[in-house]
Short mmCIF file of C-alpha atoms and ligand atoms in Angstrom, two decimals:
data_model
loop_
_atom_site.label_atom_id
_atom_site.label_comp_id
_atom_site.label_asym_id
_atom_site.label_seq_id
_atom_site.Cartn_x
_atom_site.Cartn_y
_atom_site.Cartn_z
CA MET U 1 -0.04 -0.19 0.09
CA PHE U 2 1.39 3.47 -0.95
CA TRP U 3 -0.06 6.57 0.73
CA ALA U 4 0.71 10.18 0.65
CA SER U 5 -0.74 13.16 2.88
CA TYR U 6 -0.67 16.80 2.90
CA GLY U 7 -1.22 19.30 5.96
CA LEU U 8 -0.73 16.36 8.52
CA PRO U 9 2.18 16.21 10.68
CA PRO U 10 4.43 13.30 9.25
CA ALA U 11 5.12 11.75 12.75
CA MET U 12 1.40 10.98 13.37
CA LEU U 13 0.60 9.71 10.00
CA GLU U 14 0.93 5.91 11.31
CA SER U 15 -2.23 6.93 13.55
CA PHE U 16 -4.37 7.23 10.26
CA LEU U 17 -3.95 3.80 9.25
CA PRO U 18 -7.31 2.56 10.60
CA LEU U 19 -9.02 4.57 7.85
CA VAL U 20 -7.62 2.52 5.06
CA GLU U 21 -7.86 -0.90 7.18
CA ASP U 22 -11.19 -2.22 5.79
CA VAL U 23 -11.76 -0.23 2.23
CA PRO U 24 -14.27 -1.99 0.35
CA GLU U 25 -12.52 -3.67 -2.89
CA ILE U 26 -14.79 -2.32 -5.45
CA THR U 27 -17.71 -0.36 -5.67
CA GLU U 28 -19.74 2.32 -7.62
CA PRO U 29 -18.49 5.57 -6.72
CA ALA U 30 -21.86 6.89 -5.78
CA GLU U 31 -22.21 3.94 -3.31
CA PHE U 32 -18.79 4.24 -2.03
CA SER U 33 -18.51 4.06 1.72
CA ILE U 34 -16.05 3.40 4.58
CA PRO U 35 -17.54 1.47 7.56
CA ASP U 36 -17.45 3.42 10.94
CA LEU U 37 -15.65 6.38 9.35
CA GLY U 38 -16.93 8.47 12.06
CA ALA U 39 -15.90 6.14 14.90
CA LYS U 40 -12.41 5.77 13.39
CA LEU U 41 -11.95 9.57 13.15
CA GLY U 42 -12.86 9.74 16.87
CA LYS U 43 -10.22 7.30 17.80
CA ILE U 44 -7.49 9.03 15.47
CA GLY U 45 -8.40 12.51 17.06
CA GLU U 46 -8.12 11.01 20.63
CA GLU U 47 -4.65 9.42 19.70
CA THR U 48 -2.91 12.19 17.97
CA GLY U 49 -4.40 15.06 19.84
CA LEU U 50 -5.77 16.69 16.52
CA LEU U 51 -8.94 18.24 16.28
CA LEU U 52 -10.51 16.15 13.71
CA ARG U 53 -14.36 17.00 13.11
CA GLN U 54 -15.15 16.00 9.69
CA VAL U 55 -13.97 13.64 7.12
CA VAL U 56 -14.97 12.54 3.56
CA ALA U 57 -13.55 9.60 1.99
CA LEU U 58 -13.52 9.80 -2.17
CA PRO U 59 -12.80 6.88 -4.18
CA MET U 60 -10.40 6.88 -6.91
CA VAL U 61 -12.19 4.81 -9.35
CA ILE U 62 -11.14 4.13 -12.95
CA GLU U 63 -12.89 2.21 -15.81
CA ARG U 64 -10.63 -0.67 -16.13
CA GLN U 65 -9.69 -2.22 -19.57
CA VAL U 66 -7.35 -5.01 -19.70
CA LEU U 67 -4.05 -4.25 -22.07
CA GLY U 68 -4.29 -5.89 -25.31
CA GLU U 69 -8.17 -6.53 -25.25
CA ARG U 70 -10.25 -5.05 -27.70
CA PRO U 71 -12.63 -2.04 -26.90
CA GLY U 72 -16.04 -3.19 -25.84
CA ALA U 73 -14.69 -6.73 -25.04
CA LYS U 74 -15.75 -8.54 -21.99
CA LEU U 75 -14.97 -6.55 -18.89
CA ALA U 76 -12.02 -7.56 -16.77
CA ARG U 77 -12.50 -9.51 -13.78
CA VAL U 78 -11.07 -7.50 -10.85
CA ARG U 79 -9.35 -8.24 -7.64
CA ASP U 80 -12.37 -9.98 -5.82
CA GLY U 81 -13.38 -12.20 -8.73
CA ALA U 82 -16.54 -10.20 -9.66
CA THR U 83 -16.93 -9.39 -13.36
CA SER U 84 -16.86 -5.49 -13.39
CA GLY U 85 -15.70 -2.62 -15.31
CA LYS U 86 -14.52 -0.41 -12.25
CA GLU U 87 -11.34 -0.64 -10.35
CA LEU U 88 -10.53 1.09 -7.13
CA LEU U 89 -7.08 2.46 -7.25
CA GLY U 90 -7.06 4.43 -4.14
CA VAL U 91 -9.13 6.67 -1.50
CA ILE U 92 -8.74 10.39 -0.95
CA PHE U 93 -9.66 11.48 2.82
CA VAL U 94 -10.22 15.00 3.36
CA LEU U 95 -10.10 15.93 6.98
CA ARG U 96 -11.62 18.92 8.39
CA SER U 97 -11.12 20.49 12.04
CA HIS U 98 -14.13 22.36 12.24
CA SER U 99 -17.55 20.99 12.22
CA LEU U 100 -19.02 22.27 9.06
CA HIS U 101 -20.47 19.68 7.21
CA PHE U 102 -19.09 19.21 3.43
CA SER U 103 -21.57 21.13 1.14
CA ILE U 104 -22.75 19.61 -1.90
CA ASP U 105 -20.76 21.69 -3.86
CA GLU U 106 -17.42 20.86 -2.13
CA ARG U 107 -18.43 17.09 -2.24
CA GLN U 108 -18.79 17.57 -6.02
CA ILE U 109 -15.57 19.52 -6.63
CA LEU U 110 -13.61 17.03 -4.50
CA ALA U 111 -15.17 13.95 -6.52
CA SER U 112 -13.97 15.41 -9.76
CA PHE U 113 -10.93 16.02 -8.16
CA ALA U 114 -10.71 12.40 -6.94
CA ASP U 115 -11.78 11.55 -10.75
CA TYR U 116 -8.65 13.42 -12.30
CA ALA U 117 -6.29 12.15 -9.70
CA ALA U 118 -7.60 8.33 -10.62
CA ILE U 119 -6.94 9.00 -14.19
CA ALA U 120 -3.47 10.53 -13.59
CA VAL U 121 -2.50 7.73 -11.30
CA ASN U 122 -3.85 5.10 -13.79
CA ASN U 123 -1.70 6.89 -16.62
CA ALA U 124 1.15 6.88 -14.76
CA ARG U 125 0.81 3.28 -13.83
CA LEU U 126 -0.16 2.13 -17.43
CA TYR U 127 3.00 4.08 -18.42
CA GLN U 128 5.04 2.00 -16.03
CA MET U 129 3.61 -1.30 -16.99
CA SER U 130 4.13 -0.46 -20.70
CA ALA U 131 7.61 0.59 -19.88
CA THR U 132 8.45 -2.69 -17.87
CA GLU U 133 6.79 -4.58 -20.67
CA ARG U 134 9.07 -3.08 -23.49
CA ARG U 135 11.98 -3.82 -21.24
CA ARG U 136 10.98 -7.39 -20.83
CA LEU U 137 10.33 -7.71 -24.34
CA ASP U 138 13.83 -6.03 -25.38
CA ALA U 139 15.28 -8.57 -22.88
CA LEU U 140 13.70 -11.30 -24.68
CA LEU U 141 14.33 -10.10 -28.03
CA GLU U 142 17.98 -9.65 -27.38
CA ALA U 143 18.48 -12.87 -25.54
CA SER U 144 16.89 -15.22 -27.94
CA ALA U 145 19.23 -17.66 -29.64
CA ASP U 146 17.11 -17.35 -32.79
CA GLY U 147 17.38 -14.15 -35.05
CA ILE U 148 14.50 -11.87 -34.62
CA MET U 149 13.84 -9.12 -37.09
CA VAL U 150 10.90 -6.50 -36.83
CA LEU U 151 9.90 -5.16 -40.68
CA ALA U 152 7.45 -2.35 -41.17
CA PRO U 153 4.68 -2.82 -43.41
CA ASP U 154 6.76 -1.64 -46.36
CA LEU U 155 9.36 -4.31 -45.77
CA THR U 156 11.87 -1.67 -44.30
CA VAL U 157 13.98 -3.00 -41.29
CA GLU U 158 12.75 -1.39 -37.84
CA ARG U 159 15.24 -3.44 -35.56
CA ILE U 160 17.34 -6.71 -35.38
CA ASN U 161 18.56 -8.68 -32.40
CA ARG U 162 21.68 -9.70 -31.19
CA ALA U 163 21.68 -13.23 -33.04
CA ILE U 164 20.98 -11.82 -36.42
CA ARG U 165 23.66 -9.09 -35.96
CA LEU U 166 26.15 -12.20 -35.27
CA LEU U 167 24.52 -14.15 -37.93
CA THR U 168 24.63 -11.75 -40.72
CA GLY U 169 27.24 -9.31 -39.66
CA TRP U 170 25.24 -6.06 -39.98
CA THR U 171 24.68 -3.54 -37.14
CA GLN U 172 21.46 -2.33 -36.06
CA ASP U 173 22.50 1.26 -37.21
CA GLU U 174 23.71 0.09 -40.62
CA ILE U 175 20.31 -1.69 -41.43
CA ARG U 176 17.39 0.25 -39.72
CA GLY U 177 15.21 1.65 -42.43
CA GLN U 178 16.65 -0.24 -45.21
CA PRO U 179 14.87 -2.41 -47.47
CA TYR U 180 14.70 -5.94 -45.86
CA HIS U 181 16.45 -7.68 -48.63
CA LYS U 182 19.71 -5.95 -47.92
CA ILE U 183 20.10 -8.27 -44.94
CA ILE U 184 18.05 -11.06 -46.36
CA ASP U 185 19.78 -11.39 -49.54
CA TRP U 186 19.19 -14.59 -50.74
CA VAL U 187 21.86 -16.50 -52.90
CA ARG U 188 19.86 -19.77 -53.34
CA LEU U 189 16.17 -20.41 -52.57
CA GLU U 190 14.52 -23.69 -51.49
CA SER U 191 11.24 -22.38 -51.02
CA GLU U 192 8.72 -21.25 -53.78
CA GLN U 193 8.53 -17.69 -52.74
CA THR U 194 10.34 -14.70 -51.00
CA LEU U 195 8.73 -12.57 -48.44
CA PHE U 196 8.57 -9.85 -51.08
CA GLN U 197 6.54 -12.20 -53.44
CA ALA U 198 4.31 -13.33 -50.82
CA VAL U 199 3.40 -9.84 -49.89
CA HIS U 200 2.84 -8.67 -53.55
CA THR U 201 0.62 -11.73 -53.87
CA GLY U 202 -1.54 -10.85 -51.06
CA TRP U 203 0.06 -12.66 -47.87
CA PRO U 204 -1.02 -12.14 -45.23
CA VAL U 205 -4.64 -12.77 -45.97
CA VAL U 206 -6.68 -11.00 -43.24
CA ASP U 207 -10.13 -12.21 -42.21
CA THR U 208 -12.59 -10.09 -40.29
CA GLU U 209 -15.21 -11.29 -38.07
CA GLY U 210 -17.11 -8.64 -36.27
CA GLU U 211 -14.62 -6.44 -34.70
CA LEU U 212 -11.87 -9.18 -34.61
CA HIS U 213 -9.25 -9.43 -37.20
CA PHE U 214 -7.07 -12.41 -37.76
CA TRP U 215 -4.74 -13.70 -40.44
CA ARG U 216 -5.82 -16.86 -42.47
CA GLY U 217 -3.04 -19.59 -43.08
CA ARG U 218 0.33 -20.42 -41.81
CA PRO U 219 3.20 -18.19 -41.04
CA LEU U 220 5.39 -17.95 -44.28
CA TYR U 221 8.37 -20.17 -44.38
CA VAL U 222 11.33 -19.33 -46.69
CA GLU U 223 14.50 -21.51 -46.55
CA GLY U 224 17.82 -21.10 -48.35
CA ASP U 225 21.10 -19.63 -48.50
CA LEU U 226 21.70 -16.13 -47.24
CA ARG U 227 24.85 -13.96 -48.32
CA ARG U 228 26.36 -12.51 -45.02
CA ARG U 229 27.87 -8.86 -45.04
CA ASN U 230 31.36 -10.10 -45.48
CA GLY U 231 30.07 -12.26 -48.43
CA SER U 232 30.14 -15.69 -47.08
CA MET U 233 26.99 -17.84 -47.15
CA VAL U 234 24.82 -19.23 -44.22
CA SER U 235 21.91 -21.60 -44.47
CA VAL U 236 18.93 -20.32 -42.76
CA GLY U 237 15.07 -20.82 -42.42
CA ILE U 238 12.91 -17.77 -41.90
CA THR U 239 9.45 -17.80 -40.53
CA TYR U 240 7.38 -14.55 -41.19
CA ALA U 241 4.28 -13.59 -39.25
CA PRO U 242 2.31 -10.62 -39.18
CA LEU U 243 1.45 -8.31 -36.38
CA LEU U 244 -2.09 -6.94 -36.87
CA GLY U 245 -3.57 -3.69 -35.33
CA ARG U 246 -7.01 -2.29 -35.11
CA GLY U 247 -9.11 -2.55 -38.43
CA GLY U 248 -6.83 -5.35 -39.55
CA ARG U 249 -4.14 -3.07 -40.38
CA LEU U 250 -0.76 -4.68 -40.80
CA ILE U 251 1.57 -3.14 -38.32
CA ASN U 252 4.74 -5.16 -38.60
CA ILE U 253 6.05 -8.35 -39.94
CA ILE U 254 8.19 -10.34 -37.55
CA ALA U 255 10.94 -12.69 -38.98
CA ILE U 256 12.51 -15.41 -37.04
CA ILE U 257 15.61 -16.63 -38.67
CA ARG U 258 17.38 -19.84 -37.61
CA ASP U 259 20.68 -20.72 -38.76
CA ILE U 260 20.21 -24.33 -40.20
CA SER U 261 23.80 -24.79 -41.31
CA HIS U 262 24.32 -27.88 -39.28
CA PHE U 263 21.30 -29.46 -40.56
CA ARG U 264 22.56 -28.93 -43.91
CA GLN U 265 25.88 -30.31 -43.09
CA ALA U 266 24.37 -33.26 -41.49
CA ASP U 267 22.40 -33.87 -44.66
CA ALA U 268 25.33 -33.35 -46.64
CA LEU U 269 27.42 -35.91 -44.42
CA LYS U 270 24.63 -38.41 -44.87
CA ASP U 271 24.91 -38.03 -48.63
CA THR U 272 28.54 -38.23 -48.84
CA PHE U 273 28.61 -41.35 -46.53
CA ILE U 274 26.21 -43.15 -48.83
CA SER U 275 28.05 -42.43 -51.73
CA VAL U 276 31.62 -43.18 -50.60
CA ILE U 277 30.49 -46.27 -48.67
CA SER U 278 28.54 -47.47 -51.66
CA HIS U 279 31.36 -46.83 -54.08
CA GLU U 280 34.27 -48.01 -51.70
CA LEU U 281 32.10 -51.07 -50.95
CA LYS U 282 31.16 -51.81 -54.56
CA THR U 283 34.72 -51.75 -56.00
CA PRO U 284 36.32 -54.57 -53.76
CA VAL U 285 33.15 -56.60 -53.87
CA SER U 286 33.10 -56.76 -57.71
CA ILE U 287 36.80 -57.43 -57.94
CA ILE U 288 36.59 -60.01 -55.90
CA LYS U 289 33.67 -61.58 -57.34
CA GLY U 290 35.13 -61.16 -60.95
CA TYR U 291 38.17 -63.20 -59.69
CA ALA U 292 36.27 -65.61 -57.97
CA GLU U 293 34.15 -66.22 -61.08
CA THR U 294 37.27 -66.66 -63.24
CA LEU U 295 38.72 -69.17 -60.74
CA ARG U 296 35.68 -71.45 -61.11
CA ARG U 297 36.56 -71.78 -64.82
CA PRO U 298 38.77 -75.18 -65.01
CA GLU U 299 41.00 -73.35 -67.61
CA ALA U 300 41.98 -70.57 -65.26
CA ARG U 301 42.86 -73.13 -62.65
CA ARG U 302 45.41 -74.85 -64.91
CA ASN U 303 47.63 -71.57 -64.97
CA GLY U 304 49.17 -71.41 -61.57
CA VAL U 305 50.78 -68.07 -61.81
CA LEU U 306 47.43 -66.66 -62.88
CA MET U 307 45.50 -68.34 -60.06
CA ASP U 308 48.42 -66.85 -57.55
CA GLU U 309 47.88 -63.48 -58.79
CA MET U 310 44.02 -63.60 -58.53
CA LEU U 311 44.03 -65.06 -54.97
CA ALA U 312 46.50 -62.41 -54.15
CA ALA U 313 44.42 -59.96 -55.49
CA ILE U 314 41.07 -61.43 -53.54
CA THR U 315 42.99 -61.31 -50.42
CA GLU U 316 44.07 -57.74 -50.93
CA GLU U 317 40.68 -56.48 -51.65
CA SER U 318 39.16 -58.66 -48.80
CA ASP U 319 41.57 -56.77 -46.47
CA ARG U 320 40.57 -53.42 -48.07
CA LEU U 321 36.97 -54.25 -47.18
CA ALA U 322 38.03 -55.37 -43.56
CA ARG U 323 39.79 -51.98 -43.13
CA LEU U 324 36.72 -50.02 -44.39
CA VAL U 325 34.48 -51.97 -41.89
CA ASP U 326 37.18 -51.35 -39.26
CA ASP U 327 37.33 -47.66 -40.02
CA LEU U 328 33.37 -47.34 -40.04
CA LEU U 329 33.33 -49.18 -36.52
CA ASP U 330 36.16 -46.46 -35.29
CA VAL U 331 33.97 -43.67 -36.24
CA SER U 332 31.03 -44.68 -34.93
CA ARG U 333 32.79 -45.54 -31.63
CA LEU U 334 34.29 -41.87 -31.87
CA GLN U 335 30.83 -40.48 -32.14
CA ALA U 336 29.66 -42.46 -29.27
CA GLY U 337 32.37 -41.07 -27.12
CA GLY U 338 35.65 -42.37 -28.06
CA LEU U 339 38.13 -44.76 -29.45
CA PRO U 340 39.04 -47.86 -27.11
CA PHE U 341 42.70 -48.20 -26.57
CA GLN U 342 43.69 -51.78 -25.99
CA ASP U 343 47.29 -52.21 -24.72
CA VAL U 344 48.70 -49.00 -23.42
CA GLU U 345 52.33 -49.90 -23.23
CA GLU U 346 55.86 -48.33 -24.07
CA VAL U 347 56.09 -47.80 -27.79
CA ALA U 348 59.09 -47.61 -30.09
CA LEU U 349 57.63 -45.73 -33.06
CA GLU U 350 60.73 -46.51 -35.11
CA ASP U 351 59.43 -50.11 -35.05
CA LEU U 352 56.27 -49.49 -36.24
CA ALA U 353 57.33 -47.16 -38.91
CA ARG U 354 59.58 -50.05 -40.37
CA ARG U 355 56.72 -52.45 -39.96
CA VAL U 356 54.40 -50.33 -42.09
CA VAL U 357 57.17 -49.64 -44.41
CA GLU U 358 57.75 -53.58 -44.83
CA ARG U 359 53.84 -53.81 -45.33
CA TYR U 360 53.71 -51.38 -48.24
CA ALA U 361 56.96 -51.67 -49.92
CA PRO U 362 56.03 -54.72 -52.07
CA HIS U 363 53.22 -52.99 -53.33
CA ALA U 364 54.59 -49.79 -54.20
CA PRO U 365 57.53 -50.70 -56.82
CA ARG U 366 57.75 -47.19 -58.17
CA HIS U 367 58.14 -45.60 -54.50
CA LYS U 368 61.05 -45.84 -52.24
CA LEU U 369 59.96 -45.92 -48.86
CA VAL U 370 62.86 -45.00 -46.22
CA THR U 371 62.74 -44.59 -42.58
CA ALA U 372 65.29 -42.14 -40.92
CA PHE U 373 65.29 -42.18 -36.97
CA PRO U 374 68.00 -41.25 -34.76
CA GLU U 375 69.86 -43.92 -32.63
CA ASP U 376 68.37 -42.51 -29.25
CA TYR U 377 65.19 -42.25 -30.22
CA PRO U 378 62.70 -42.26 -27.28
CA LEU U 379 60.07 -44.67 -26.22
CA ILE U 380 56.39 -43.17 -25.56
CA ASP U 381 53.58 -44.53 -23.77
CA GLY U 382 50.67 -45.47 -26.00
CA ASP U 383 48.43 -47.86 -27.93
CA PRO U 384 50.81 -49.55 -30.53
CA ARG U 385 47.87 -50.83 -32.62
CA ARG U 386 46.48 -47.50 -32.72
CA LEU U 387 49.54 -45.49 -33.57
CA GLU U 388 50.45 -47.97 -36.17
CA GLN U 389 47.02 -47.36 -37.59
CA VAL U 390 48.21 -43.62 -37.77
CA LEU U 391 51.55 -44.35 -39.50
CA ASP U 392 49.87 -46.79 -41.80
CA ASN U 393 47.27 -44.38 -43.01
CA LEU U 394 49.92 -41.46 -43.28
CA VAL U 395 52.35 -43.81 -45.58
CA SER U 396 49.60 -45.16 -47.59
CA ASN U 397 48.33 -41.85 -48.36
CA ALA U 398 51.83 -40.69 -49.26
CA ILE U 399 51.95 -43.60 -51.70
CA LYS U 400 48.35 -42.88 -53.00
CA TYR U 401 48.78 -39.50 -53.60
CA SER U 402 52.00 -39.42 -55.41
CA PRO U 403 51.00 -41.51 -58.31
CA ARG U 404 54.34 -40.84 -60.32
CA GLY U 405 56.12 -42.56 -57.58
CA GLY U 406 59.25 -40.86 -55.86
CA GLU U 407 60.54 -41.34 -52.30
CA VAL U 408 58.34 -41.37 -49.19
CA ARG U 409 60.42 -40.61 -46.09
CA ILE U 410 59.28 -41.56 -42.46
CA VAL U 411 61.58 -39.23 -40.37
CA GLY U 412 61.48 -39.34 -36.46
CA SER U 413 63.00 -36.25 -34.30
CA ALA U 414 62.64 -35.42 -30.53
CA THR U 415 62.90 -32.50 -28.04
CA PRO U 416 62.83 -33.18 -24.47
CA ALA U 417 59.02 -32.58 -24.36
CA GLU U 418 58.06 -34.49 -27.37
CA VAL U 419 58.78 -36.82 -30.12
CA ARG U 420 57.69 -36.09 -33.67
CA VAL U 421 57.41 -38.47 -36.65
CA SER U 422 56.93 -36.90 -40.10
CA VAL U 423 56.08 -38.62 -43.38
CA GLN U 424 57.11 -36.73 -46.62
CA ASP U 425 55.96 -37.33 -50.18
CA SER U 426 56.57 -35.57 -53.36
CA GLY U 427 52.84 -36.04 -54.63
CA ILE U 428 50.35 -34.05 -55.62
CA GLY U 429 50.41 -31.80 -52.35
CA VAL U 430 47.27 -30.51 -50.66
CA PRO U 431 45.49 -26.91 -51.53
CA TYR U 432 46.24 -24.34 -48.86
CA ALA U 433 42.55 -23.86 -48.11
CA GLU U 434 41.87 -27.43 -47.55
CA GLN U 435 45.02 -28.22 -45.24
CA GLU U 436 42.84 -28.07 -42.10
CA ARG U 437 39.70 -29.46 -43.76
CA ILE U 438 41.15 -32.95 -44.84
CA PHE U 439 41.04 -34.01 -41.20
CA GLU U 440 37.50 -33.80 -41.09
CA ARG U 441 35.22 -36.64 -41.38
CA PHE U 442 34.54 -37.73 -44.96
CA TYR U 443 36.39 -34.81 -46.37
CA ARG U 444 38.50 -35.47 -49.56
CA VAL U 445 39.99 -32.70 -52.08
CA GLU U 446 37.74 -32.43 -54.84
CA GLY U 447 39.78 -32.64 -58.26
CA PRO U 448 40.89 -35.20 -61.12
CA GLU U 449 43.88 -36.27 -59.20
CA THR U 450 42.16 -37.36 -56.07
CA ARG U 451 39.03 -38.51 -57.70
CA ALA U 452 41.33 -41.29 -59.24
CA VAL U 453 42.60 -42.48 -56.15
CA PRO U 454 40.12 -44.76 -53.99
CA GLY U 455 39.32 -43.55 -50.56
CA THR U 456 36.71 -42.67 -47.90
CA GLY U 457 38.06 -39.56 -46.20
CA LEU U 458 38.03 -41.18 -42.92
CA GLY U 459 41.71 -42.15 -42.36
CA LEU U 460 43.08 -38.67 -41.45
CA TYR U 461 40.01 -37.96 -39.28
CA LEU U 462 40.64 -41.15 -37.18
CA ALA U 463 44.39 -40.46 -37.29
CA ARG U 464 43.67 -36.97 -35.79
CA ALA U 465 41.42 -38.78 -33.03
CA ILE U 466 43.89 -41.11 -32.16
CA VAL U 467 46.78 -38.54 -31.94
CA ARG U 468 44.65 -36.18 -29.89
CA ALA U 469 43.86 -38.96 -27.52
CA HIS U 470 47.49 -39.37 -26.98
CA GLY U 471 47.74 -35.76 -26.15
CA GLY U 472 49.39 -34.84 -29.47
CA ARG U 473 48.79 -32.77 -32.63
CA ILE U 474 48.65 -33.79 -36.20
CA TRP U 475 48.96 -31.23 -39.18
CA VAL U 476 50.35 -31.22 -42.68
CA GLU U 477 52.51 -29.03 -44.48
CA SER U 478 52.60 -28.71 -48.28
CA ILE U 479 53.08 -26.97 -51.22
CA PRO U 480 50.39 -27.83 -53.60
CA GLY U 481 52.00 -29.77 -56.46
CA SER U 482 55.22 -30.46 -54.85
CA GLY U 483 54.23 -32.87 -51.87
CA ALA U 484 53.14 -33.10 -48.53
CA THR U 485 54.68 -33.54 -45.22
CA PHE U 486 52.35 -34.94 -42.40
CA HIS U 487 53.73 -34.29 -38.94
CA ILE U 488 52.51 -36.06 -35.74
CA SER U 489 53.99 -34.79 -32.43
CA LEU U 490 53.16 -36.61 -29.22
CA PRO U 491 54.06 -35.77 -25.84
CA ARG U 492 56.83 -38.01 -24.25
CA GLN U 493 54.57 -38.11 -21.21
CA THR U 494 51.17 -38.87 -22.98
CA GLY U 495 49.56 -39.43 -19.77
CA MET U 496 48.16 -42.78 -20.51
CA VAL U 497 48.30 -45.50 -18.17
CA VAL U 498 50.98 -48.12 -18.63
CA TRP U 499 50.79 -51.46 -16.99
CA ARG U 500 54.75 -52.51 -15.98
CA GLU U 501 55.72 -56.05 -15.23
CA THR U 502 55.54 -55.34 -11.61
CA GLY U 503 51.82 -54.79 -12.04
CA ASP U 504 52.25 -50.97 -10.70
CA THR U 505 50.50 -48.43 -12.37
CA GLU U 506 52.25 -45.27 -13.70
CA VAL U 507 50.56 -42.05 -15.15
P1 LIG S 601 41.25 -40.79 -48.14
O1 LIG S 601 42.75 -40.91 -48.57
O2 LIG S 601 40.54 -42.31 -47.78
O3 LIG S 601 40.35 -40.08 -48.85
P2 LIG S 601 42.19 -39.57 -45.77
O4 LIG S 601 41.22 -38.98 -44.48
O5 LIG S 601 43.35 -40.23 -45.49
O6 LIG S 601 41.16 -40.12 -46.77
O7 LIG S 601 42.60 -38.24 -46.32
C1 LIG S 601 41.64 -37.13 -46.59
C2 LIG S 601 42.32 -36.38 -47.98
O8 LIG S 601 43.33 -35.70 -47.65
C3 LIG S 601 42.25 -37.20 -49.21
O9 LIG S 601 41.25 -37.59 -49.95
C4 LIG S 601 43.11 -36.36 -50.04
O10 LIG S 601 42.60 -35.24 -51.00
C5 LIG S 601 43.80 -35.55 -48.98
N1 LIG S 601 45.26 -36.08 -48.54
C6 LIG S 601 45.69 -37.03 -47.60
N2 LIG S 601 46.98 -37.46 -47.63
C7 LIG S 601 47.69 -36.74 -48.82
C8 LIG S 601 48.96 -36.67 -49.29
N3 LIG S 601 49.88 -37.34 -48.68
N4 LIG S 601 49.28 -35.89 -50.27
C9 LIG S 601 48.20 -35.45 -50.97
N5 LIG S 601 46.76 -35.43 -50.54
C10 LIG S 601 46.62 -35.95 -49.44
#
């Protein structure tokens, strides 16, 4: 309860409280009365020692209208639950120290004063409510993770929220008052029409029922790729909804913009997955089938050398299939939370490198595979099977992506903190712009030279996951056209747990 007084000693105000203790909640101004007003006045007089002879209580009543409700609509239900159009905002008490009754004129003047006061208080209250409402709306708008844009009926921008500013790179000041397509600059459209086209073909359709105006149909949804301020692209879905005023007049169009790039990427990834896998499965399967069919013919079996060659090819292709399945399983394990490490032990990377070279050398007659490790190359703690998988992938890539042959060098080096293995080739190299991306899932460089080489784009993705799990880094240095060097660097203390012979654990 708030109260104010005029002409009364402030120290005594507490004593006047009984006046407002049981004020009726709501009433018609003409019937307004406060129970036992005279008696209360007497008591206050006794308590304060003031000479109080006359009192008149004037209700401050307003005709209440609920915010946002149409005029003439059902009257508001107010505090006590009764349906009524009146609300009591407060009471003005006028006190007199002489015994002259308030005349009719005086009462009328005071009553209209109370009416004006009620209007003023109500306006102040409404103003405060709308200011609070505005602040609340501002906070909601700014905090929203989706982009929100408010457009004027002529499709110029009134405001954009933080999410749109971040998404598009435009600032509020640059874009305010500009035509909306400055910010919604479609490069590619997936929907049938843009907002502009929709508005020019009659959207939104406004229906009128009595005094009620509503728009028919659904919000307008437009999806596609937008050009950002810096020229880059982003995939978005925009939902437009009209805000109608009295008489069905269009006040604003509200646009909600959602960045759907990751859905698009997921879709693209799914497509890549299907095409890569089907291609990579089909090739070995058709080779195996072709050789197996030939081997069923008796004349093929008579040629021992040919038979050996075919069986070797079948074995090689089966291995390729098995590797593909292993890689896919690893990828799905990675997605599910991590690659399993089997035996963490002391690993001599040099030995792993030599084994990989021995495995590949017979199949790479045009390449010269060389290992170069210093004598005191340190051991590290890790999973030898997984680390061999990394080296295997790097060496296999070095061979695959240097179709004209040449030297493939596996070089070891070490500092007090880390060990490094680098795999160098003199092949096609990696374009600068793609030197980061080749470590992404299913990513392959697009081009005639890579297209000719079988692959899934999973090897480096898995290699990076394995190296990171050992606390290390993997990266490429390459001058496109003159070869690539892939480096892995592992901390000498990988932080992995090693079981020693004594059974103690070391971290
Ligand atoms: P895959 O070789 O199965 O395609 P990777 O993940 O091993 O998959 O490699 C991803 C891509 O990186 C390859 O498709 C290729 O474009 C590029 N790449 C990898 N290694 C090399 C290399 N040594 N030289 C040139 N490009 C390479």
